[in-house]
Amino acid sequence: MADPEVATRAPESDAQEDNDNKPAAAAPAITTPDTGTETETATPPPAMCDDCTSDRPTPAGIASTGELTKLGGIDVYISKPADYPHTPARLLLLLTGGTGLQSVNNQIQADRFATEGYVVVMPDLFEGDPAPNSTSTTVADEPATGGSFLDVFKIKAVEAAKSFMIDMWLARHTSEKVMPILHKVLDASKDEFADAVSYGGGVYGVGYCFGARYILLLAAERPVEVHGGMPWSSAASARLADEEAGRPKTLGPYIKAGALAHATLVSPDDFRGLKSPVSVVSVENDPLFPDEVRTAGEDYMTKNNVEHEVQVYPGVPHGFAVVGDYEDANIRSAQATAFDQMLKWIKEH
């Protein structure tokens, strides 16, 4: 059993993946013409990895049970408890990694929360444009690793092509694009499922990989102008005009409590303004959520009395908490533990 390490203030290491995500090969040496000496090029930290953009095999015998529909003009997957609305339920916003709305694994993840008494709304954060992955890219298959310079060159070329495609995709899906989607879905959900919002005293949120960062943003209270440098919704724009009438000059938080797993693209600044309680699932030694970012976030939450918990899971891949089949029993056990951690947090808040 891969027991997570519980951190109360500055927990230990954080995210990295498993056998499927091999460490990046060392950067090739470059000979300096005037000195004849070799220097190693710096390898920038990754923005996303294969576990962010590709699904694990779906567990055998399991299929999704919810429905694809629209809320506020946005494509969403909705999963409800079997006895809803006869039995009250809470409203949960689930934000995915790069595999997006059509991923069966993401849909099953939503279904699992639905069986625990939540009406789950999972929006398409990418407007039909999920992240490119190894099965959809047009670059050649990766060559087998070898010792020759040519083999290393081919590997680096493939990695560079994949990285470029991810960078281009990320440029299409910035917070200025994603936050308006979330506000449309939140506004429509509060109308469509007003009973669930009322029963839970607000909206809850969970997020994975790419979506994890937006749990932090939704859990924060910030000046209107700070939200991505511009208002995040037309409603926010309209409220700006009402400042002279005495309305508060801040917006948020938009969720009552949140839980996030193996976050990507998070900076220390994303913790600023946090108000709602948050639970963090981290992976040990994860370059996608570096120790310095996590500890900076923990320091901020501690100093500002934000209720939080952080658990660091050793020996698991980035992306492990999302539904997917693993042969390693330790990873399967950690996956179940992470789900229980996130579920327990939102149930208790």
PDB file of C-alpha atoms in Angstrom, residues 149-266:
ATOM      1  CA  PHE A 149      24.050  10.012 -31.622  1.00  0.00           C
ATOM      2  CA  LEU A 150      21.442   9.466 -34.352  1.00  0.00           C
ATOM      3  CA  ASP A 151      19.127   7.633 -31.967  1.00  0.00           C
ATOM      4  CA  VAL A 152      19.426  10.399 -29.387  1.00  0.00           C
ATOM      5  CA  PHE A 153      18.835  13.028 -32.078  1.00  0.00           C
ATOM      6  CA  LYS A 154      15.668  11.254 -33.276  1.00  0.00           C
ATOM      7  CA  ILE A 155      14.335  10.966 -29.740  1.00  0.00           C
ATOM      8  CA  LYS A 156      14.960  14.640 -29.048  1.00  0.00           C
ATOM      9  CA  ALA A 157      13.341  15.615 -32.356  1.00  0.00           C
ATOM     10  CA  VAL A 158      10.165  13.671 -31.520  1.00  0.00           C
ATOM     11  CA  GLU A 159      10.081  15.130 -28.018  1.00  0.00           C
ATOM     12  CA  ALA A 160      10.507  18.639 -29.429  1.00  0.00           C
ATOM     13  CA  ALA A 161       7.653  18.097 -31.909  1.00  0.00           C
ATOM     14  CA  LYS A 162       5.331  16.858 -29.163  1.00  0.00           C
ATOM     15  CA  SER A 163       6.331  19.736 -26.895  1.00  0.00           C
ATOM     16  CA  PHE A 164       5.627  22.242 -29.675  1.00  0.00           C
ATOM     17  CA  MET A 165       2.152  20.789 -30.250  1.00  0.00           C
ATOM     18  CA  ILE A 166       1.372  20.978 -26.531  1.00  0.00           C
ATOM     19  CA  ASP A 167       2.625  24.571 -26.371  1.00  0.00           C
ATOM     20  CA  MET A 168       0.403  25.527 -29.293  1.00  0.00           C
ATOM     21  CA  TRP A 169      -2.560  23.819 -27.645  1.00  0.00           C
ATOM     22  CA  LEU A 170      -1.934  25.580 -24.328  1.00  0.00           C
ATOM     23  CA  ALA A 171      -1.814  28.920 -26.133  1.00  0.00           C
ATOM     24  CA  ARG A 172      -5.371  28.231 -27.309  1.00  0.00           C
ATOM     25  CA  HIS A 173      -6.614  27.439 -23.793  1.00  0.00           C
ATOM     26  CA  THR A 174      -5.525  30.192 -21.439  1.00  0.00           C
ATOM     27  CA  SER A 175      -7.371  31.350 -18.340  1.00  0.00           C
ATOM     28  CA  GLU A 176      -8.883  34.147 -20.434  1.00  0.00           C
ATOM     29  CA  LYS A 177     -10.556  31.423 -22.524  1.00  0.00           C
ATOM     30  CA  VAL A 178     -11.355  28.896 -19.792  1.00  0.00           C
ATOM     31  CA  MET A 179     -12.772  31.120 -17.050  1.00  0.00           C
ATOM     32  CA  PRO A 180     -15.660  32.473 -19.153  1.00  0.00           C
ATOM     33  CA  ILE A 181     -16.598  28.860 -19.925  1.00  0.00           C
ATOM     34  CA  LEU A 182     -16.672  28.062 -16.224  1.00  0.00           C
ATOM     35  CA  HIS A 183     -18.770  31.090 -15.376  1.00  0.00           C
ATOM     36  CA  LYS A 184     -21.335  30.217 -18.031  1.00  0.00           C
ATOM     37  CA  VAL A 185     -21.575  26.679 -16.688  1.00  0.00           C
ATOM     38  CA  LEU A 186     -21.738  27.821 -13.068  1.00  0.00           C
ATOM     39  CA  ASP A 187     -24.500  30.328 -13.796  1.00  0.00           C
ATOM     40  CA  ALA A 188     -26.533  27.788 -15.770  1.00  0.00           C
ATOM     41  CA  SER A 189     -25.966  25.043 -13.177  1.00  0.00           C
ATOM     42  CA  LYS A 190     -27.236  27.257 -10.382  1.00  0.00           C
ATOM     43  CA  ASP A 191     -30.463  27.664 -12.317  1.00  0.00           C
ATOM     44  CA  GLU A 192     -30.803  24.065 -13.524  1.00  0.00           C
ATOM     45  CA  PHE A 193     -29.837  22.475 -10.213  1.00  0.00           C
ATOM     46  CA  ALA A 194     -30.877  25.152  -7.738  1.00  0.00           C
ATOM     47  CA  ASP A 195     -32.050  22.466  -5.323  1.00  0.00           C
ATOM     48  CA  ALA A 196     -28.597  20.840  -5.239  1.00  0.00           C
ATOM     49  CA  VAL A 197     -26.857  24.187  -4.746  1.00  0.00           C
ATOM     50  CA  SER A 198     -29.225  25.037  -1.917  1.00  0.00           C
ATOM     51  CA  TYR A 199     -28.863  21.614  -0.289  1.00  0.00           C
ATOM     52  CA  GLY A 200     -25.072  21.829  -0.310  1.00  0.00           C
ATOM     53  CA  GLY A 201     -24.932  25.501   0.613  1.00  0.00           C
ATOM     54  CA  GLY A 202     -22.996  26.276  -2.563  1.00  0.00           C
ATOM     55  CA  VAL A 203     -21.058  24.583  -5.346  1.00  0.00           C
ATOM     56  CA  TYR A 204     -18.206  22.149  -4.711  1.00  0.00           C
ATOM     57  CA  GLY A 205     -15.300  21.559  -7.080  1.00  0.00           C
ATOM     58  CA  VAL A 206     -12.695  18.907  -7.896  1.00  0.00           C
ATOM     59  CA  GLY A 207     -10.034  19.183 -10.552  1.00  0.00           C
ATOM     60  CA  TYR A 208      -7.319  17.048 -12.119  1.00  0.00           C
ATOM     61  CA  CYS A 209      -4.127  18.026 -13.979  1.00  0.00           C
ATOM     62  CA  PHE A 210      -5.071  21.021 -16.183  1.00  0.00           C
ATOM     63  CA  GLY A 211      -8.373  21.462 -14.343  1.00  0.00           C
ATOM     64  CA  ALA A 212      -6.721  21.489 -10.909  1.00  0.00           C
ATOM     65  CA  ARG A 213      -5.414  25.032 -11.341  1.00  0.00           C
ATOM     66  CA  TYR A 214      -8.940  26.298 -11.935  1.00  0.00           C
ATOM     67  CA  ILE A 215     -10.099  24.901  -8.615  1.00  0.00           C
ATOM     68  CA  LEU A 216      -7.592  27.271  -7.001  1.00  0.00           C
ATOM     69  CA  LEU A 217      -8.822  30.185  -9.099  1.00  0.00           C
ATOM     70  CA  LEU A 218     -12.472  29.444  -8.338  1.00  0.00           C
ATOM     71  CA  ALA A 219     -11.721  29.115  -4.623  1.00  0.00           C
ATOM     72  CA  ALA A 220     -10.161  32.588  -4.458  1.00  0.00           C
ATOM     73  CA  GLU A 221     -11.456  36.083  -3.816  1.00  0.00           C
ATOM     74  CA  ARG A 222      -9.655  38.667  -5.915  1.00  0.00           C
ATOM     75  CA  PRO A 223     -10.067  42.205  -7.175  1.00  0.00           C
ATOM     76  CA  VAL A 224     -12.155  42.226 -10.324  1.00  0.00           C
ATOM     77  CA  GLU A 225      -9.303  43.560 -12.437  1.00  0.00           C
ATOM     78  CA  VAL A 226      -6.947  40.773 -11.318  1.00  0.00           C
ATOM     79  CA  HIS A 227      -8.923  37.911 -12.833  1.00  0.00           C
ATOM     80  CA  GLY A 228      -6.639  37.099 -15.744  1.00  0.00           C
ATOM     81  CA  GLY A 229      -6.106  40.822 -16.336  1.00  0.00           C
ATOM     82  CA  MET A 230      -9.734  41.208 -17.380  1.00  0.00           C
ATOM     83  CA  PRO A 231     -13.212  40.314 -16.107  1.00  0.00           C
ATOM     84  CA  TRP A 232     -13.955  36.620 -16.521  1.00  0.00           C
ATOM     85  CA  SER A 233     -17.598  36.889 -17.466  1.00  0.00           C
ATOM     86  CA  SER A 234     -20.051  39.311 -18.973  1.00  0.00           C
ATOM     87  CA  ALA A 235     -21.753  39.404 -15.594  1.00  0.00           C
ATOM     88  CA  ALA A 236     -18.484  40.545 -14.031  1.00  0.00           C
ATOM     89  CA  SER A 237     -18.188  43.249 -16.696  1.00  0.00           C
ATOM     90  CA  ALA A 238     -21.678  44.481 -15.898  1.00  0.00           C
ATOM     91  CA  ARG A 239     -20.941  44.521 -12.182  1.00  0.00           C
ATOM     92  CA  LEU A 240     -17.869  46.655 -12.792  1.00  0.00           C
ATOM     93  CA  ALA A 241     -20.168  49.479 -13.877  1.00  0.00           C
ATOM     94  CA  ASP A 242     -21.955  49.247 -10.538  1.00  0.00           C
ATOM     95  CA  GLU A 243     -18.941  50.094  -8.383  1.00  0.00           C
ATOM     96  CA  GLU A 244     -20.178  53.627  -7.843  1.00  0.00           C
ATOM     97  CA  ALA A 245     -23.315  52.124  -6.307  1.00  0.00           C
ATOM     98  CA  GLY A 246     -21.168  50.614  -3.579  1.00  0.00           C
ATOM     99  CA  ARG A 247     -20.744  47.024  -4.763  1.00  0.00           C
ATOM    100  CA  PRO A 248     -17.642  45.212  -3.467  1.00  0.00           C
ATOM    101  CA  LYS A 249     -14.606  45.475  -5.693  1.00  0.00           C
ATOM    102  CA  THR A 250     -13.766  41.771  -5.430  1.00  0.00           C
ATOM    103  CA  LEU A 251     -15.232  38.644  -6.971  1.00  0.00           C
ATOM    104  CA  GLY A 252     -15.271  35.083  -5.681  1.00  0.00           C
ATOM    105  CA  PRO A 253     -14.891  32.630  -4.280  1.00  0.00           C
ATOM    106  CA  TYR A 254     -17.166  30.673  -6.589  1.00  0.00           C
ATOM    107  CA  ILE A 255     -16.969  27.298  -4.861  1.00  0.00           C
ATOM    108  CA  LYS A 256     -17.631  26.361  -1.261  1.00  0.00           C
ATOM    109  CA  ALA A 257     -14.756  23.869  -1.060  1.00  0.00           C
ATOM    110  CA  GLY A 258     -12.406  22.248  -3.533  1.00  0.00           C
ATOM    111  CA  ALA A 259     -10.050  19.335  -4.017  1.00  0.00           C
ATOM    112  CA  LEU A 260      -7.336  19.038  -6.646  1.00  0.00           C
ATOM    113  CA  ALA A 261      -5.025  16.278  -7.814  1.00  0.00           C
ATOM    114  CA  HIS A 262      -1.621  16.391  -9.555  1.00  0.00           C
ATOM    115  CA  ALA A 263      -1.981  19.966 -10.724  1.00  0.00           C
ATOM    116  CA  THR A 264      -0.187  21.396 -13.756  1.00  0.00           C
ATOM    117  CA  LEU A 265       0.615  24.966 -14.843  1.00  0.00           C
ATOM    118  CA  VAL A 266       0.239  26.288 -11.293  1.00  0.00           C
TER     119      VAL A 266
END
